[in-house]
Amino acid sequence: MLGKRAEDYLEAIYELCREKGFTRVKDIAERLNVKPATVSEMLEKLSKEGYVIYRKRLFVALTEKGREVARDVRERREILLKFLTALGIQKDIAEKDACTIEHVLHPETVKQLKNFVRFIEECPTISPKWLEHFREFCRTGVHPCDRVKERVRRLNASRS
């Protein structure tokens, strides 16, 4: 099983290749904010494990195995980002947290988060009532249903 660092490398290579059509050690080092020698060391390891094709001073490419892992990591991050922003977390914070969390979640947890995010996105109304209630609860600390119950209680008390 790959660790967080190796997954970050595969994802960076994947993104750089999508953006530019290719990538080099220098590009990866800049993206991950590490030294080129550190990148070369990791690429040699990933090459031996069958995740990348690495030709020193020439190019870096993902194998199908590497692309599969990179796409999986990227999908986990996107799901987490959607989930965290739906909770009302600021995007920049959600991006940092998603990057951290994406490496440690069990596949079953990812599957359920994916289902939940899809459920929210495909909800027939633009803003479902429960989501509005959650956002109000976050703002005020009081569940909107409790307010309604309190109004009904006061109304009933005033009628007595």
Coordinates of N, CA, C and O in Angstrom, one line a residue:
M1 N 0.8 -1.2 0.0 CA 0.0 0.0 0.0 C 0.9 1.3 0.0 O 1.9 1.3 0.7
L2 N 0.5 2.2 -0.8 CA 1.3 3.5 -0.9 C 0.9 4.4 0.3 O -0.2 4.4 0.8
G3 N 1.9 5.2 0.7 CA 1.7 6.1 1.7 C 1.2 7.5 1.2 O 1.1 7.7 -0.1
K4 N 1.0 8.4 2.1 CA 0.5 9.7 1.7 C 1.4 10.4 0.7 O 1.0 11.0 -0.3
R5 N 2.7 10.3 1.0 CA 3.7 11.0 0.2 C 3.7 10.5 -1.2 O 3.7 11.3 -2.2
A6 N 3.7 9.2 -1.4 CA 3.7 8.6 -2.7 C 2.4 8.9 -3.5 O 2.5 9.2 -4.7
E7 N 1.3 8.9 -2.8 CA 0.0 9.3 -3.4 C 0.1 10.8 -3.9 O -0.4 11.1 -4.9
D8 N 0.7 11.6 -3.1 CA 0.8 13.0 -3.4 C 1.6 13.2 -4.7 O 1.3 14.0 -5.6
Y9 N 2.7 12.4 -4.8 CA 3.5 12.5 -6.0 C 2.7 12.0 -7.2 O 2.7 12.7 -8.3
L10 N 2.0 10.9 -7.1 CA 1.2 10.4 -8.3 C 0.2 11.4 -8.7 O 0.0 11.6 -9.9
E11 N -0.5 12.0 -7.7 CA -1.5 13.0 -8.0 C -0.9 14.2 -8.7 O -1.4 14.7 -9.7
A12 N 0.2 14.7 -8.2 CA 0.9 15.8 -8.8 C 1.3 15.5 -10.2 O 1.1 16.3 -11.1
I13 N 1.9 14.3 -10.5 CA 2.3 14.0 -11.8 C 1.1 13.9 -12.7 O 1.1 14.4 -13.9
Y14 N 0.0 13.3 -12.2 CA -1.3 13.2 -13.0 C -1.8 14.6 -13.4 O -2.1 14.9 -14.6
E15 N -1.8 15.5 -12.4 CA -2.3 16.9 -12.7 C -1.4 17.6 -13.7 O -1.9 18.3 -14.6
L16 N -0.1 17.6 -13.4 CA 0.9 18.2 -14.3 C 0.8 17.7 -15.8 O 0.8 18.5 -16.7
C17 N 0.6 16.4 -15.9 CA 0.5 15.8 -17.2 C -0.8 16.3 -17.9 O -0.8 16.6 -19.1
R18 N -1.8 16.4 -17.1 CA -3.1 16.9 -17.7 C -3.0 18.4 -18.1 O -3.6 18.8 -19.1
E19 N -2.3 19.2 -17.3 CA -2.1 20.6 -17.6 C -1.2 20.9 -18.8 O -1.5 21.7 -19.6
K20 N -0.1 20.2 -18.8 CA 1.0 20.5 -19.8 C 1.2 19.4 -20.8 O 1.9 19.6 -21.8
G21 N 0.6 18.2 -20.6 CA 0.8 17.1 -21.5 C 2.0 16.3 -21.2 O 2.2 15.2 -21.7
F22 N 2.9 16.8 -20.3 CA 4.1 16.0 -19.8 C 4.5 16.6 -18.5 O 3.9 17.6 -18.0
T23 N 5.5 16.0 -17.9 CA 6.0 16.6 -16.6 C 7.5 16.2 -16.5 O 7.9 15.3 -17.1
R24 N 8.2 17.0 -15.7 CA 9.6 16.8 -15.4 C 9.8 16.9 -13.9 O 9.0 17.4 -13.2
V25 N 11.0 16.5 -13.5 CA 11.4 16.5 -12.1 C 11.2 17.9 -11.5 O 10.6 18.1 -10.4
K26 N 11.7 18.9 -12.2 CA 11.6 20.3 -11.8 C 10.1 20.7 -11.5 O 9.9 21.3 -10.5
D27 N 9.2 20.3 -12.4 CA 7.8 20.7 -12.3 C 7.2 20.0 -11.0 O 6.5 20.7 -10.3
I28 N 7.6 18.8 -10.8 CA 7.0 18.1 -9.6 C 7.6 18.7 -8.4 O 6.8 18.9 -7.4
A29 N 8.9 19.0 -8.4 CA 9.5 19.6 -7.2 C 8.8 20.9 -6.8 O 8.5 21.2 -5.7
E30 N 8.5 21.7 -7.9 CA 7.9 23.0 -7.6 C 6.5 22.8 -7.1 O 6.0 23.5 -6.2
R31 N 5.7 21.9 -7.7 CA 4.3 21.6 -7.3 C 4.3 21.1 -5.8 O 3.4 21.5 -5.1
L32 N 5.2 20.3 -5.4 CA 5.2 19.7 -4.1 C 6.1 20.4 -3.1 O 6.1 20.1 -1.9
N33 N 6.7 21.5 -3.6 CA 7.6 22.3 -2.7 C 8.7 21.4 -2.0 O 8.9 21.5 -0.8
V34 N 9.4 20.6 -2.9 CA 10.5 19.8 -2.4 C 11.7 20.0 -3.3 O 11.5 20.6 -4.4
K35 N 12.8 19.4 -3.0 CA 14.0 19.5 -3.8 C 13.9 18.5 -5.0 O 13.4 17.4 -4.8
P36 N 14.5 18.9 -6.1 CA 14.5 17.9 -7.2 C 15.2 16.6 -6.9 O 14.7 15.5 -7.3
A37 N 16.2 16.6 -6.0 CA 16.8 15.3 -5.6 C 15.8 14.4 -4.9 O 15.8 13.2 -5.0
T38 N 14.9 15.0 -4.1 CA 13.9 14.3 -3.3 C 12.9 13.7 -4.3 O 12.5 12.5 -4.1
V39 N 12.6 14.4 -5.3 CA 11.7 13.9 -6.4 C 12.3 12.8 -7.1 O 11.6 11.7 -7.3
S40 N 13.5 12.9 -7.5 CA 14.2 11.8 -8.2 C 14.2 10.5 -7.4 O 14.0 9.4 -7.9
E41 N 14.5 10.7 -6.1 CA 14.5 9.5 -5.2 C 13.1 8.8 -5.2 O 13.0 7.6 -5.3
M42 N 12.1 9.6 -5.0 CA 10.7 9.0 -5.0 C 10.3 8.4 -6.3 O 9.7 7.4 -6.4
L43 N 10.7 9.1 -7.4 CA 10.4 8.5 -8.8 C 11.1 7.2 -9.0 O 10.5 6.3 -9.6
E44 N 12.3 7.0 -8.5 CA 13.0 5.8 -8.7 C 12.2 4.7 -7.9 O 12.0 3.6 -8.4
K45 N 11.8 5.0 -6.7 CA 11.0 4.0 -5.9 C 9.6 3.7 -6.6 O 9.3 2.5 -6.8
L46 N 8.9 4.7 -7.1 CA 7.7 4.5 -7.8 C 7.8 3.8 -9.1 O 7.0 3.0 -9.5
S47 N 9.0 4.0 -9.7 CA 9.3 3.3 -11.0 C 9.5 1.8 -10.7 O 8.9 0.9 -11.4
K48 N 10.2 1.5 -9.7 CA 10.4 0.1 -9.3 C 9.1 -0.6 -8.9 O 9.0 -1.8 -9.1
E49 N 8.2 0.1 -8.3 CA 6.9 -0.5 -7.9 C 5.9 -0.5 -9.1 O 4.8 -0.9 -8.9
G50 N 6.3 0.1 -10.2 CA 5.4 0.0 -11.4 C 4.4 1.1 -11.5 O 3.4 1.0 -12.3
Y51 N 4.6 2.2 -10.8 CA 3.6 3.3 -10.9 C 4.0 4.4 -11.9 O 3.1 5.1 -12.4
V52 N 5.2 4.5 -12.2 CA 5.7 5.5 -13.1 C 6.7 5.0 -14.1 O 7.4 4.0 -13.8
I53 N 6.9 5.7 -15.2 CA 8.0 5.4 -16.1 C 8.9 6.7 -15.9 O 8.4 7.8 -16.1
Y54 N 10.1 6.5 -15.5 CA 11.0 7.6 -15.2 C 12.3 7.4 -15.9 O 13.0 6.4 -15.8
R55 N 12.6 8.4 -16.8 CA 13.9 8.4 -17.5 C 14.6 9.7 -17.1 O 14.1 10.8 -17.4
K56 N 15.7 9.5 -16.3 CA 16.4 10.6 -15.8 C 16.7 11.6 -16.9 O 17.1 11.3 -18.0
R57 N 16.5 12.9 -16.5 CA 16.7 14.1 -17.3 C 15.9 14.1 -18.6 O 16.1 14.9 -19.5
L58 N 14.9 13.2 -18.7 CA 14.1 13.2 -19.9 C 12.6 13.4 -19.6 O 12.1 14.5 -19.9
F59 N 12.0 12.4 -19.0 CA 10.6 12.6 -18.7 C 10.1 11.7 -17.6 O 10.8 10.8 -17.2
V60 N 8.9 12.0 -17.1 CA 8.2 11.2 -16.1 C 6.8 10.9 -16.7 O 6.1 11.9 -17.2
A61 N 6.3 9.7 -16.6 CA 4.9 9.4 -17.1 C 4.4 8.4 -16.1 O 5.1 7.6 -15.5
L62 N 3.1 8.4 -15.9 CA 2.4 7.4 -15.1 C 2.1 6.2 -15.9 O 1.7 6.3 -17.1
T63 N 2.2 5.0 -15.3 CA 1.8 3.8 -15.9 C 0.2 3.8 -15.7 O -0.3 4.6 -14.9
E64 N -0.4 2.8 -16.2 CA -1.9 2.6 -16.0 C -2.1 2.5 -14.5 O -3.1 3.0 -13.9
K65 N -1.3 1.7 -13.8 CA -1.4 1.5 -12.4 C -1.3 2.8 -11.6 O -2.0 3.1 -10.7
G66 N -0.3 3.6 -12.0 CA -0.1 4.9 -11.4 C -1.3 5.9 -11.7 O -1.7 6.6 -10.8
R67 N -1.8 5.9 -12.9 CA -3.0 6.7 -13.3 C -4.2 6.3 -12.4 O -5.0 7.2 -12.0
E68 N -4.4 5.0 -12.3 CA -5.5 4.6 -11.5 C -5.5 5.1 -10.0 O -6.5 5.6 -9.5
V69 N -4.3 5.0 -9.4 CA -4.1 5.5 -8.0 C -4.3 7.0 -8.0 O -5.1 7.5 -7.2
A70 N -3.7 7.7 -9.0 CA -3.9 9.2 -9.0 C -5.3 9.6 -9.2 O -5.8 10.5 -8.5
R71 N -6.0 8.9 -10.1 CA -7.5 9.3 -10.3 C -8.3 9.0 -9.0 O -9.1 9.8 -8.6
D72 N -7.9 7.9 -8.3 CA -8.6 7.6 -7.1 C -8.4 8.6 -6.0 O -9.3 9.0 -5.3
V73 N -7.1 9.0 -5.8 CA -6.8 10.0 -4.8 C -7.5 11.4 -5.2 O -8.1 12.0 -4.3
R74 N -7.5 11.7 -6.4 CA -8.1 13.0 -6.9 C -9.6 12.9 -6.7 O -10.2 13.9 -6.2
E75 N -10.3 11.8 -6.9 CA -11.7 11.6 -6.7 C -12.0 11.7 -5.2 O -13.0 12.4 -4.9
R76 N -11.2 11.1 -4.4 CA -11.4 11.2 -2.9 C -11.3 12.7 -2.5 O -12.2 13.1 -1.7
R77 N -10.3 13.4 -3.0 CA -10.2 14.8 -2.6 C -11.4 15.6 -3.1 O -11.9 16.4 -2.3
E78 N -11.8 15.4 -4.3 CA -13.0 16.2 -4.8 C -14.3 15.9 -4.0 O -15.0 16.8 -3.7
I79 N -14.5 14.6 -3.6 CA -15.6 14.2 -2.8 C -15.6 14.9 -1.5 O -16.5 15.5 -1.0
L80 N -14.4 14.8 -0.8 CA -14.2 15.5 0.5 C -14.4 17.0 0.4 O -15.0 17.6 1.3
L81 N -13.9 17.6 -0.7 CA -14.0 19.0 -0.8 C -15.5 19.4 -0.9 O -16.0 20.4 -0.3
K82 N -16.2 18.7 -1.7 CA -17.7 19.0 -1.9 C -18.4 18.8 -0.5 O -19.2 19.6 -0.1
F83 N -18.0 17.7 0.2 CA -18.7 17.4 1.5 C -18.4 18.5 2.5 O -19.3 19.0 3.1
L84 N -17.1 18.9 2.6 CA -16.7 19.9 3.6 C -17.3 21.2 3.2 O -17.7 22.0 4.2
T85 N -17.4 21.6 2.0 CA -18.0 22.9 1.6 C -19.5 22.9 1.8 O -20.1 23.9 2.2
A86 N -20.1 21.7 1.7 CA -21.5 21.6 1.9 C -21.8 21.8 3.4 O -22.9 22.3 3.8
L87 N -20.8 21.4 4.3 CA -21.0 21.7 5.7 C -20.8 23.1 6.1 O -21.0 23.5 7.2
G88 N -20.3 23.9 5.1 CA -20.2 25.4 5.3 C -18.7 25.7 5.7 O -18.5 26.9 6.1
I89 N -17.8 24.8 5.4 CA -16.4 25.1 5.7 C -15.8 26.0 4.5 O -16.1 25.6 3.3
Q90 N -15.1 27.0 4.8 CA -14.5 27.8 3.7 C -13.6 27.0 2.8 O -13.0 26.0 3.2
K91 N -13.7 27.3 1.5 CA -13.0 26.5 0.5 C -11.6 26.3 0.7 O -11.0 25.2 0.6
D92 N -10.8 27.3 1.1 CA -9.4 27.2 1.3 C -9.1 26.2 2.5 O -8.2 25.4 2.4
I93 N -9.9 26.3 3.5 CA -9.7 25.4 4.7 C -10.1 24.0 4.2 O -9.4 23.0 4.5
A94 N -11.2 23.9 3.5 CA -11.7 22.6 3.0 C -10.7 21.9 2.1 O -10.5 20.7 2.2
E95 N -10.0 22.7 1.3 CA -9.0 22.1 0.4 C -7.9 21.5 1.2 O -7.4 20.4 0.9
K96 N -7.4 22.2 2.2 CA -6.3 21.7 3.0 C -6.7 20.5 3.8 O -5.9 19.5 3.8
D97 N -7.9 20.5 4.4 CA -8.4 19.3 5.1 C -8.6 18.1 4.2 O -8.2 17.0 4.6
A98 N -9.2 18.4 3.0 CA -9.4 17.3 2.1 C -8.1 16.6 1.7 O -8.0 15.4 1.6
C99 N -7.1 17.4 1.5 CA -5.7 16.9 1.1 C -5.2 16.0 2.2 O -4.5 15.0 2.0
T100 N -5.4 16.4 3.5 CA -5.0 15.6 4.6 C -5.8 14.3 4.8 O -5.3 13.2 4.9
I101 N -7.1 14.5 4.7 CA -8.0 13.3 5.0 C -8.0 12.3 3.9 O -8.2 11.1 4.1
E102 N -7.8 12.7 2.6 CA -8.0 11.8 1.5 C -7.1 10.6 1.6 O -7.4 9.5 1.0
H103 N -6.1 10.6 2.4 CA -5.1 9.5 2.4 C -5.5 8.5 3.5 O -4.9 7.4 3.5
V104 N -6.4 8.8 4.4 CA -6.6 7.9 5.5 C -8.0 7.3 5.6 O -8.2 6.5 6.5
L105 N -8.9 7.6 4.7 CA -10.2 7.1 4.8 C -10.3 5.7 4.3 O -9.7 5.3 3.3
H106 N -11.1 4.9 4.9 CA -11.5 3.6 4.5 C -12.3 3.7 3.2 O -13.1 4.6 3.1
P107 N -12.1 2.8 2.3 CA -12.9 2.8 1.0 C -14.4 2.8 1.2 O -15.2 3.5 0.5
E108 N -14.9 2.2 2.3 CA -16.4 2.2 2.6 C -16.8 3.6 3.0 O -17.9 4.0 2.6
T109 N -16.0 4.3 3.7 CA -16.3 5.7 4.1 C -16.3 6.6 2.9 O -17.2 7.4 2.8
V110 N -15.4 6.4 2.0 CA -15.3 7.2 0.8 C -16.6 6.9 0.0 O -17.2 7.8 -0.6
K111 N -17.0 5.6 -0.1 CA -18.2 5.3 -0.9 C -19.4 6.0 -0.3 O -20.2 6.5 -1.1
Q112 N -19.5 6.0 1.0 CA -20.7 6.6 1.6 C -20.7 8.1 1.5 O -21.7 8.7 1.3
L113 N -19.5 8.7 1.6 CA -19.4 10.2 1.4 C -19.8 10.5 -0.1 O -20.5 11.5 -0.3
K114 N -19.3 9.7 -1.0 CA -19.7 9.9 -2.4 C -21.2 9.8 -2.6 O -21.8 10.7 -3.3
N115 N -21.8 8.8 -2.0 CA -23.3 8.7 -2.1 C -24.0 9.9 -1.4 O -24.9 10.4 -2.0
F116 N -23.5 10.4 -0.3 CA -24.1 11.5 0.4 C -23.9 12.8 -0.5 O -24.9 13.5 -0.6
V117 N -22.8 13.0 -1.0 CA -22.6 14.2 -1.8 C -23.4 14.1 -3.1 O -24.1 15.1 -3.5
R118 N -23.5 13.0 -3.7 CA -24.4 12.8 -4.9 C -25.9 13.1 -4.5 O -26.6 13.7 -5.2
F119 N -26.3 12.6 -3.3 CA -27.6 12.8 -2.8 C -27.9 14.3 -2.7 O -29.0 14.8 -3.1
I120 N -27.0 15.0 -2.1 CA -27.2 16.5 -1.9 C -27.3 17.1 -3.3 O -28.1 18.0 -3.5
E121 N -26.3 16.8 -4.2 CA -26.3 17.4 -5.5 C -27.5 17.1 -6.3 O -28.0 17.9 -7.1
E122 N -28.1 15.9 -6.2 CA -29.2 15.5 -7.0 C -30.6 15.8 -6.3 O -31.6 15.4 -6.9
C123 N -30.6 16.4 -5.2 CA -31.8 16.7 -4.5 C -32.7 17.5 -5.4 O -32.2 18.5 -6.0
P124 N -34.0 17.2 -5.5 CA -34.9 17.8 -6.5 C -35.1 19.3 -6.3 O -35.3 20.1 -7.2
T125 N -34.9 19.8 -5.0 CA -35.1 21.3 -4.8 C -33.7 21.9 -4.7 O -32.7 21.2 -4.4
I126 N -33.6 23.2 -5.0 CA -32.3 23.8 -5.1 C -31.6 23.8 -3.7 O -30.5 23.5 -3.5
S127 N -32.4 24.1 -2.6 CA -31.9 24.1 -1.3 C -32.8 23.3 -0.4 O -33.8 23.8 0.1
P128 N -32.5 22.0 -0.1 CA -33.3 21.2 0.7 C -33.5 21.7 2.1 O -32.6 22.4 2.6
K129 N -34.7 21.5 2.6 CA -35.1 22.1 3.9 C -34.1 21.7 5.0 O -33.7 22.5 5.8
W130 N -33.7 20.4 5.0 CA -32.8 19.9 6.1 C -31.4 20.6 6.0 O -30.8 20.9 7.0
L131 N -31.0 20.9 4.8 CA -29.7 21.6 4.6 C -29.8 23.1 5.0 O -28.9 23.6 5.7
E132 N -31.0 23.7 4.7 CA -31.2 25.0 5.2 C -31.2 25.0 6.8 O -30.7 25.9 7.4
H133 N -31.9 24.0 7.4 CA -31.9 23.9 8.8 C -30.5 23.8 9.4 O -30.2 24.4 10.4
F134 N -29.7 22.9 8.8 CA -28.3 22.7 9.2 C -27.6 24.0 9.2 O -26.9 24.4 10.1
R135 N -27.7 24.8 8.1 CA -26.9 26.0 8.0 C -27.4 27.0 9.0 O -26.6 27.8 9.6
E136 N -28.7 27.1 9.3 CA -29.2 28.0 10.3 C -28.7 27.6 11.7 O -28.3 28.4 12.5
F137 N -28.7 26.3 11.9 CA -28.2 25.7 13.2 C -26.7 26.1 13.4 O -26.3 26.5 14.5
C138 N -25.9 26.1 12.3 CA -24.5 26.5 12.4 C -24.4 28.0 12.7 O -23.5 28.4 13.4
R139 N -25.3 28.8 12.1 CA -25.2 30.2 12.4 C -25.7 30.6 13.8 O -25.1 31.4 14.4
T140 N -26.7 29.9 14.2 CA -27.4 30.4 15.5 C -27.1 29.5 16.7 O -27.3 29.9 17.8
G141 N -26.8 28.2 16.4 CA -26.7 27.2 17.5 C -28.0 26.7 18.0 O -28.0 25.9 18.9
V142 N -29.1 27.0 17.3 CA -30.4 26.5 17.7 C -31.0 25.8 16.5 O -31.0 26.4 15.4
H143 N -31.5 24.7 16.7 CA -32.2 23.9 15.6 C -33.5 24.6 15.3 O -34.3 24.9 16.2
P144 N -33.8 24.9 14.0 CA -35.0 25.6 13.6 C -36.3 24.8 14.1 O -37.3 25.5 14.4
C145 N -36.2 23.5 14.1 CA -37.4 22.8 14.6 C -37.7 23.1 16.1 O -38.8 23.1 16.5
D146 N -36.6 23.4 16.9 CA -36.8 23.7 18.3 C -37.5 25.1 18.4 O -38.3 25.3 19.3
R147 N -37.2 26.0 17.5 CA -37.9 27.3 17.5 C -39.4 27.1 17.2 O -40.2 27.8 17.8
V148 N -39.7 26.3 16.3 CA -41.1 26.0 15.9 C -41.8 25.4 17.1 O -42.9 25.8 17.5
K149 N -41.2 24.4 17.7 CA -41.8 23.8 18.9 C -42.0 24.8 20.0 O -43.0 24.8 20.7
E150 N -41.1 25.7 20.2 CA -41.2 26.7 21.3 C -42.3 27.7 21.0 O -43.1 28.0 21.8
R151 N -42.5 28.1 19.7 CA -43.6 29.0 19.3 C -44.9 28.3 19.5 O -45.9 28.9 20.0
V152 N -45.0 27.0 19.2 CA -46.3 26.2 19.4 C -46.5 26.2 20.9 O -47.7 26.3 21.3
R153 N -45.5 25.9 21.7 CA -45.7 25.8 23.2 C -46.2 27.1 23.7 O -47.1 27.1 24.5
R154 N -45.6 28.2 23.3 CA -46.0 29.6 23.8 C -47.5 29.9 23.3 O -48.2 30.4 24.1
L155 N -47.8 29.5 22.1 CA -49.1 29.8 21.5 C -50.1 29.0 22.4 O -51.2 29.5 22.7
N156 N -49.8 27.7 22.6 CA -50.8 26.9 23.4 C -50.9 27.4 24.8 O -52.0 27.4 25.4
A157 N -49.8 27.9 25.4 CA -49.8 28.4 26.8 C -50.6 29.7 26.8 O -51.4 30.0 27.8
S158 N -50.6 30.6 25.8 CA -51.3 31.8 25.7 C -52.8 31.6 25.6 O -53.6 32.4 26.0
R159 N -53.2 30.4 25.0 CA -54.6 30.1 24.7 C -55.2 29.5 26.0 O -56.4 29.6 26.2
S160 N -54.4 29.1 26.9 CA -54.9 28.4 28.2 C -55.4 29.5 29.1 O -55.1 30.5 29.3

